[in-house]
Tab-separated table of C-alpha atoms and ligand atoms in Angstrom:
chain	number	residue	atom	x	y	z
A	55	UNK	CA	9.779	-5.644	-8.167
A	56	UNK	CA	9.158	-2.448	-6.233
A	57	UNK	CA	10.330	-2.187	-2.170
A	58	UNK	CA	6.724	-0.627	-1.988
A	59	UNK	CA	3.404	-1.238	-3.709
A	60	UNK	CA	0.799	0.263	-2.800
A	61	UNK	CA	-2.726	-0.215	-4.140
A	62	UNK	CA	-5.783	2.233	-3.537
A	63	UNK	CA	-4.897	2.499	0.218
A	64	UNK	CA	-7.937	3.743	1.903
A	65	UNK	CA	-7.536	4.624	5.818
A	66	UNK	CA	-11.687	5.715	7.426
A	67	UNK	CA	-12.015	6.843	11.017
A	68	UNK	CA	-15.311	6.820	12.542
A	69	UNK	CA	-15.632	9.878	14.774
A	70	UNK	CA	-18.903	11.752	16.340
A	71	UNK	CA	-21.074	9.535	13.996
A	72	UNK	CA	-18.603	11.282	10.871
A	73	UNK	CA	-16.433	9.271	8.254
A	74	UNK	CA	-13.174	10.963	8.061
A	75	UNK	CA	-11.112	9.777	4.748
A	76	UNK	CA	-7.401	10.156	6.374
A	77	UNK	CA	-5.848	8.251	2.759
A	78	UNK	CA	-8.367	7.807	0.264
A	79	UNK	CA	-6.733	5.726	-2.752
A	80	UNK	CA	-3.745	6.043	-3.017
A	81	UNK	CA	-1.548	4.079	-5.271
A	82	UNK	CA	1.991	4.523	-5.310
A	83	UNK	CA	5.417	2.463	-5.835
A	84	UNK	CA	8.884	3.469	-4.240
A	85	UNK	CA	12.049	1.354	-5.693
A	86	UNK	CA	15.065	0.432	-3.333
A	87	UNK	CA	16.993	2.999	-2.691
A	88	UNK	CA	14.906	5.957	-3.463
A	89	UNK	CA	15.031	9.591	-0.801
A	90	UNK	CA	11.299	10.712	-0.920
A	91	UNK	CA	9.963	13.699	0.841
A	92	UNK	CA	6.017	13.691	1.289
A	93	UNK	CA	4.315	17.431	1.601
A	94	UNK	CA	0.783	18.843	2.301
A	95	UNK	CA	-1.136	20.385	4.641
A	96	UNK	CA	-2.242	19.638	8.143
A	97	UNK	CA	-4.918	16.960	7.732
A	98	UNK	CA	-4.087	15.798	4.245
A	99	UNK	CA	-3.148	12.047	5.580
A	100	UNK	CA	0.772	12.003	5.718
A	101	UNK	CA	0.881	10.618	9.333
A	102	UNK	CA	-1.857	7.867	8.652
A	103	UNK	CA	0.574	7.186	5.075
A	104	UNK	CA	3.733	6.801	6.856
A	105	UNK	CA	1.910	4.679	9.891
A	106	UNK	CA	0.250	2.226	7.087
A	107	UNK	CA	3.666	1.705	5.588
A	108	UNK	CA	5.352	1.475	8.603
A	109	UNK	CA	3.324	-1.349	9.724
A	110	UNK	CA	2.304	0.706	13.104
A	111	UNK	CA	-1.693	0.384	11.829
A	112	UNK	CA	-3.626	-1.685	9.066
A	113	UNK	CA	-5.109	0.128	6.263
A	114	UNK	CA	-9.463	0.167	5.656
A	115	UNK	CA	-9.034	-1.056	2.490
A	116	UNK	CA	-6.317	-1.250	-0.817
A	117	UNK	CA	-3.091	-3.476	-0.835
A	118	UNK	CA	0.064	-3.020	0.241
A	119	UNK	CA	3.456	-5.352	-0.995
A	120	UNK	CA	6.752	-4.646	1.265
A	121	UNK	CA	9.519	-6.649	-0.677
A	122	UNK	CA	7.223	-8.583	-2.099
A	123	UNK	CA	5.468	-9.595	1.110
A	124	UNK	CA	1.653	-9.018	1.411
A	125	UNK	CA	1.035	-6.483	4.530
A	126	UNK	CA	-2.129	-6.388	4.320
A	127	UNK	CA	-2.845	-9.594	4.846
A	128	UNK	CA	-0.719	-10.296	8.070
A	129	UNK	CA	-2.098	-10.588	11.833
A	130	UNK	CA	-1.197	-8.276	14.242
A	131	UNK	CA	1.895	-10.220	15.583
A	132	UNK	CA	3.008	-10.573	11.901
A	133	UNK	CA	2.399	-6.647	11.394
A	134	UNK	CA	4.792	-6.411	14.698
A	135	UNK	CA	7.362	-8.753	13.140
A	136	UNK	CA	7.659	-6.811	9.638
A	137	UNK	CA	7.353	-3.604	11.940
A	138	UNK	CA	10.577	-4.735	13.666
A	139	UNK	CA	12.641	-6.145	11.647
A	140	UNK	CA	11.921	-4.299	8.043
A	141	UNK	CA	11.250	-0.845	9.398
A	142	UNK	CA	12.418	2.080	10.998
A	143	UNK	CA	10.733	4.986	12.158
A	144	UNK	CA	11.849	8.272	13.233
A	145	UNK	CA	9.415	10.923	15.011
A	146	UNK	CA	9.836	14.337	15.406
A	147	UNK	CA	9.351	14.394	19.557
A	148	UNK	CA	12.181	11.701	19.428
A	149	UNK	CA	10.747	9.386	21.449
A	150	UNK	CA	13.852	7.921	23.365
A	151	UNK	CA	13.699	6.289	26.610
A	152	UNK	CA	14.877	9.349	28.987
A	153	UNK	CA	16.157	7.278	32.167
A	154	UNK	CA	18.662	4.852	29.990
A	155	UNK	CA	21.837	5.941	27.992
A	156	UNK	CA	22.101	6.319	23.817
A	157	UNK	CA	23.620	3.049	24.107
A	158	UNK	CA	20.737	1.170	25.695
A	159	UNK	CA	18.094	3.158	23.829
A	160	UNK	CA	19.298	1.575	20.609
A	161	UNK	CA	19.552	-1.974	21.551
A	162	UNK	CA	16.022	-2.148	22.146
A	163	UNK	CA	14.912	-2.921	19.065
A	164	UNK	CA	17.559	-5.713	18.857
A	165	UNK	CA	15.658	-6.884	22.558
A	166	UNK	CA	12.803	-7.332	20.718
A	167	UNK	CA	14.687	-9.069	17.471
A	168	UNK	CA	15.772	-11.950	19.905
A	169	UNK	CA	19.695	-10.944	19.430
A	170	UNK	CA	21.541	-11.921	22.264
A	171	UNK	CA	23.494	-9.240	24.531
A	172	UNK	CA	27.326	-9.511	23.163
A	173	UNK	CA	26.136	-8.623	19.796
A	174	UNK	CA	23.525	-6.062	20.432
A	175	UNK	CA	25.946	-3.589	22.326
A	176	UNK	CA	28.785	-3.868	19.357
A	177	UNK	CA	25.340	-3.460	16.820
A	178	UNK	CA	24.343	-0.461	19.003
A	179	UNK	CA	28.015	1.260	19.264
A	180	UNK	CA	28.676	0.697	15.691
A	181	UNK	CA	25.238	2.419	15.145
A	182	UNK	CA	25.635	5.086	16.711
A	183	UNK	CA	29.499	5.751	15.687
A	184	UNK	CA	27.506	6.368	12.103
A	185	UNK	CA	25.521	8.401	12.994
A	186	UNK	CA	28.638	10.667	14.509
A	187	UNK	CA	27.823	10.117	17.954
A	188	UNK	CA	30.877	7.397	19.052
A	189	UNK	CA	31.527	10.016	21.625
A	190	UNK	CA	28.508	10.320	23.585
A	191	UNK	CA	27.259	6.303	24.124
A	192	UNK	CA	26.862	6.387	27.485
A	193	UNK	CA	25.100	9.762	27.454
A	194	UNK	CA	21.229	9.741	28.617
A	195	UNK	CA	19.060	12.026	26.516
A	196	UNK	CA	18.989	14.853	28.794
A	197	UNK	CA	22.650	15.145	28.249
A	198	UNK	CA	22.183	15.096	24.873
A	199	UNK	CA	21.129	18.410	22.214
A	200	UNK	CA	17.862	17.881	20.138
A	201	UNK	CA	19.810	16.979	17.303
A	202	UNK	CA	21.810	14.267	19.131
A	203	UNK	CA	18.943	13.073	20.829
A	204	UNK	CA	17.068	12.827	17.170
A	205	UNK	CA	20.941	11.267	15.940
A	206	UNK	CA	20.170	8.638	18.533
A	207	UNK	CA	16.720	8.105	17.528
A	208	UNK	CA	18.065	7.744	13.735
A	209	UNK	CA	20.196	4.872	15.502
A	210	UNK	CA	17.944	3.129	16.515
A	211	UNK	CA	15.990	3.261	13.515
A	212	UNK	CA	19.299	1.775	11.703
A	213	UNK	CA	20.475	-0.713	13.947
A	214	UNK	CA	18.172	-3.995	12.531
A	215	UNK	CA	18.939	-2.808	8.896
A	216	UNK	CA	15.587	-1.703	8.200
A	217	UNK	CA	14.863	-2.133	4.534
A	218	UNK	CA	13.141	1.246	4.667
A	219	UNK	CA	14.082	4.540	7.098
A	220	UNK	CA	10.437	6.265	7.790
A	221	UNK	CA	11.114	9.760	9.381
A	222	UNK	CA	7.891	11.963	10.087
A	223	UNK	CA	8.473	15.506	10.382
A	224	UNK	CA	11.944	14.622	11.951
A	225	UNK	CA	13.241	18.345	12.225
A	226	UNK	CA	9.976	19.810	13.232
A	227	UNK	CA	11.342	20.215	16.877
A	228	UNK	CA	14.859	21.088	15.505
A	229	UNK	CA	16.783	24.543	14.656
A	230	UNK	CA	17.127	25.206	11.214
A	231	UNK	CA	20.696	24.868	11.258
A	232	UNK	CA	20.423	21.182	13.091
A	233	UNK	CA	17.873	20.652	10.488
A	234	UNK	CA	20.170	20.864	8.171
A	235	UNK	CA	22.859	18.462	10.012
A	236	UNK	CA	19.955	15.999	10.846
A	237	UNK	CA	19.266	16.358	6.695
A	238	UNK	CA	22.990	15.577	5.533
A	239	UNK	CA	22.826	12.619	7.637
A	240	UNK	CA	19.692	11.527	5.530
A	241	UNK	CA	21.823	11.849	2.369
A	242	UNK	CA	24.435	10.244	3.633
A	243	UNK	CA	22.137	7.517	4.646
A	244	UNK	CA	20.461	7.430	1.386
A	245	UNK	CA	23.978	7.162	-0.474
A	246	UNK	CA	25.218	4.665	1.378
A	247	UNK	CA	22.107	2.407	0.356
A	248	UNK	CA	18.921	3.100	2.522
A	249	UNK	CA	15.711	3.946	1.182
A	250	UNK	CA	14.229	6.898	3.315
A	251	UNK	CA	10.644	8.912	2.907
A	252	UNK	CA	10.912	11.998	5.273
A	253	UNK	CA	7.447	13.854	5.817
A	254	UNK	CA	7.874	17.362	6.105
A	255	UNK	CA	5.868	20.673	5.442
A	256	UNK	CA	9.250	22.891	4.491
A	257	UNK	CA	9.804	22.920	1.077
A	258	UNK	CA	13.663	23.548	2.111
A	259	UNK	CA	13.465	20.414	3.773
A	260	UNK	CA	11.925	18.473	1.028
A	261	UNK	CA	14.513	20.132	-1.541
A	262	UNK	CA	17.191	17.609	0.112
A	263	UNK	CA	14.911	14.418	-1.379
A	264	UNK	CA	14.996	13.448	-5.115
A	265	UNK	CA	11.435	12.611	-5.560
A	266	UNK	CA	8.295	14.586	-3.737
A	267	UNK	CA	4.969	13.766	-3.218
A	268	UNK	CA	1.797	15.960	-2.243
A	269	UNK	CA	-0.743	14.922	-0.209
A	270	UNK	CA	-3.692	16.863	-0.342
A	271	UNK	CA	-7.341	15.510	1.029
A	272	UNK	CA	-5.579	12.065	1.766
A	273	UNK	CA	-4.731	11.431	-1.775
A	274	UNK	CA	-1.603	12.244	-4.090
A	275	UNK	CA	-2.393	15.505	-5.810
A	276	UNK	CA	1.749	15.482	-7.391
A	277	UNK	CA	4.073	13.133	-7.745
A	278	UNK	CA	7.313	14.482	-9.051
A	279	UNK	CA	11.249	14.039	-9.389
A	280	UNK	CA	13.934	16.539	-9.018
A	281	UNK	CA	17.979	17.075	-8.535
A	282	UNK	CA	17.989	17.354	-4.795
A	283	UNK	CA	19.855	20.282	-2.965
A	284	UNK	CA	23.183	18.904	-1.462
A	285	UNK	CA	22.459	19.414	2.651
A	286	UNK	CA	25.823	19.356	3.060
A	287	UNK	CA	26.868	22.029	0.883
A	288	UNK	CA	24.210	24.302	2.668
A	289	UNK	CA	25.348	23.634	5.941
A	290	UNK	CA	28.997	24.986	4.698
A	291	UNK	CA	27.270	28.118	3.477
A	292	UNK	CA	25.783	28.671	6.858
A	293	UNK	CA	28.824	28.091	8.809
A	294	UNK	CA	30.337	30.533	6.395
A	295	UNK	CA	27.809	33.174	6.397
A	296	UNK	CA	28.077	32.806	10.191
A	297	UNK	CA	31.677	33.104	10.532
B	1058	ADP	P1	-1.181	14.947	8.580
B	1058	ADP	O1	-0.112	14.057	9.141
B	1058	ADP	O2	-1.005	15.214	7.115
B	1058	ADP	O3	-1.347	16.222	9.335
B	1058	ADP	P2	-2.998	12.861	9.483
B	1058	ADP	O4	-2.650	11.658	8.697
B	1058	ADP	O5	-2.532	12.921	10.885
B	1058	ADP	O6	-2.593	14.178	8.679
B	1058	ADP	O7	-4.591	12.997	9.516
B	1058	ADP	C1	-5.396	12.879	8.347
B	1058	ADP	C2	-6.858	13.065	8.759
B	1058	ADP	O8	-7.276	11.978	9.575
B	1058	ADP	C3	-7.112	14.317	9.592
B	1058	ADP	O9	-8.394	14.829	9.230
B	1058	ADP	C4	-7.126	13.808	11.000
B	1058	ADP	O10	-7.902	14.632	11.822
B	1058	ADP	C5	-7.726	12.423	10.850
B	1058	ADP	N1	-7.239	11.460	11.848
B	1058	ADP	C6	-5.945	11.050	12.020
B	1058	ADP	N2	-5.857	10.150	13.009
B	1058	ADP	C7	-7.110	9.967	13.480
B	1058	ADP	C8	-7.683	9.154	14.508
B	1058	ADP	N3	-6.930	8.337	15.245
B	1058	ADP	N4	-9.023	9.248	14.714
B	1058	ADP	C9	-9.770	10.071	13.971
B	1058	ADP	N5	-9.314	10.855	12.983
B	1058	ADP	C10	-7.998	10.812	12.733
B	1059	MG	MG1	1.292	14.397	10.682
């Protein structure tokens, strides 16, 4: 059984009297484990993809299984319940809570899983020690670089054992050569076990995945598998070509 199946997913918006197709069918299956980058244009529905699988909206029509477990079928509260404890999500503006530390941004989710207060701040530390930021826990975010700030984020994304890391165009705000850090981590990630999709319009980015999917028109125009581009290797030539 797939992590993901998804049936002829169909996402409409009604706006100005106009039916806007954001996904219109699409059928797709990711297995455990996989690093998937999804590509297209502006417009061509990777936002609305990523927010049906992530559980953050319900789909117009089409079917989608997450471990077995019909989504579309839940209610809202069960959406919320899959949402937090199957899924994280990581956005490109971050979206960290700027008045508390790195520490208390990434027990929240743990807050909301009902885990009591001894165990969320050794979760939290531990989280954030793998994501190479043991040194800056009690940091708040505007003490922190963009690409700490998005290591945070990543985190908190981690910290309920998501089966499935969701990143949407998480080094759009970021340097290329962060973008690059905040892509090893990925790999690392996805090595040690996760299952990540990371939208992105940079083919450099999407080089770092082993499978990448077009979106064009809010359906799958390719589908395709490659030997991904170690991240880690190309930050080393950087740091060497800077040196
Ligand atoms: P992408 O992430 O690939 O840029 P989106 O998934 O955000 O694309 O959007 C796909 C299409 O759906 C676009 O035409 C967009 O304008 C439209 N759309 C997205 N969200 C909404 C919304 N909340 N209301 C109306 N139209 C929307
Ligand atoms: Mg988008």
């Amino acid at each position: 059984m797939a992590l993901v199946e998804i049936v002829d997913l169909r996402k409409t918006y009604h706006l100005g009297g106009q039916d806007i197709h954001a996904l219109d069918g699409v059928s797709l299956k990711v297995e455990a484990g996989e690093f998937i980058a999804v590509m297209g244009p502006s417009g061509s529905g990777k936002s609305t993809f990523m927010n049906l699988v992530g559980c953050l909206d319900r789909p117009t029509a089409g079917a989608y299984r997450l471990d077995g477990e019909a989504i579309s079928a839940l209610s809202a509260d069960g959406l919320a319940t899959v949402r937090n404890r199957r899924i994280g999500f990581v956005f490109q503006q971050f979206h960290l809570i700027q008045e508390i530390n790195a520490v208390a941004n990434v027990e929240l989710p743990m807050i909301y899983a009902g885990q009591p207060r001894s165990l969320r701040r050794e979760m939290a530390i531990a989280a954030l020690a793998r994501v190479g930021l043991g040194d800056r826990l009690y940091h708040k975010p505007t003490e922190l670089s963009g690409g700490q700030q998005q290591r945070v984020a990543i985190a908190r994304a981690l910290v309920n054992k998501p089966a499935i890391l969701l990143a949407d165009e998480p080094t759009g705000a970021l340097d290329s050569r962060t973008s690059l850090d905040i892509m090893a981590l990925f790999q690392t990630l996805h090595r040690e076990g996760v299952t990540v999709i990371v939208v992105t319009h940079e083919p450099e980015v999407a080089a770092f995945a082993s499978r990448v999917i077009h979106f064009r028109d809010g359906r799958i125009l390719k589908d395709s598998s490659h030997q991904p581009r170690d991240a880690a290797a190309a930050l080393a030539q950087l740091e060497g070509e800077a040196a």
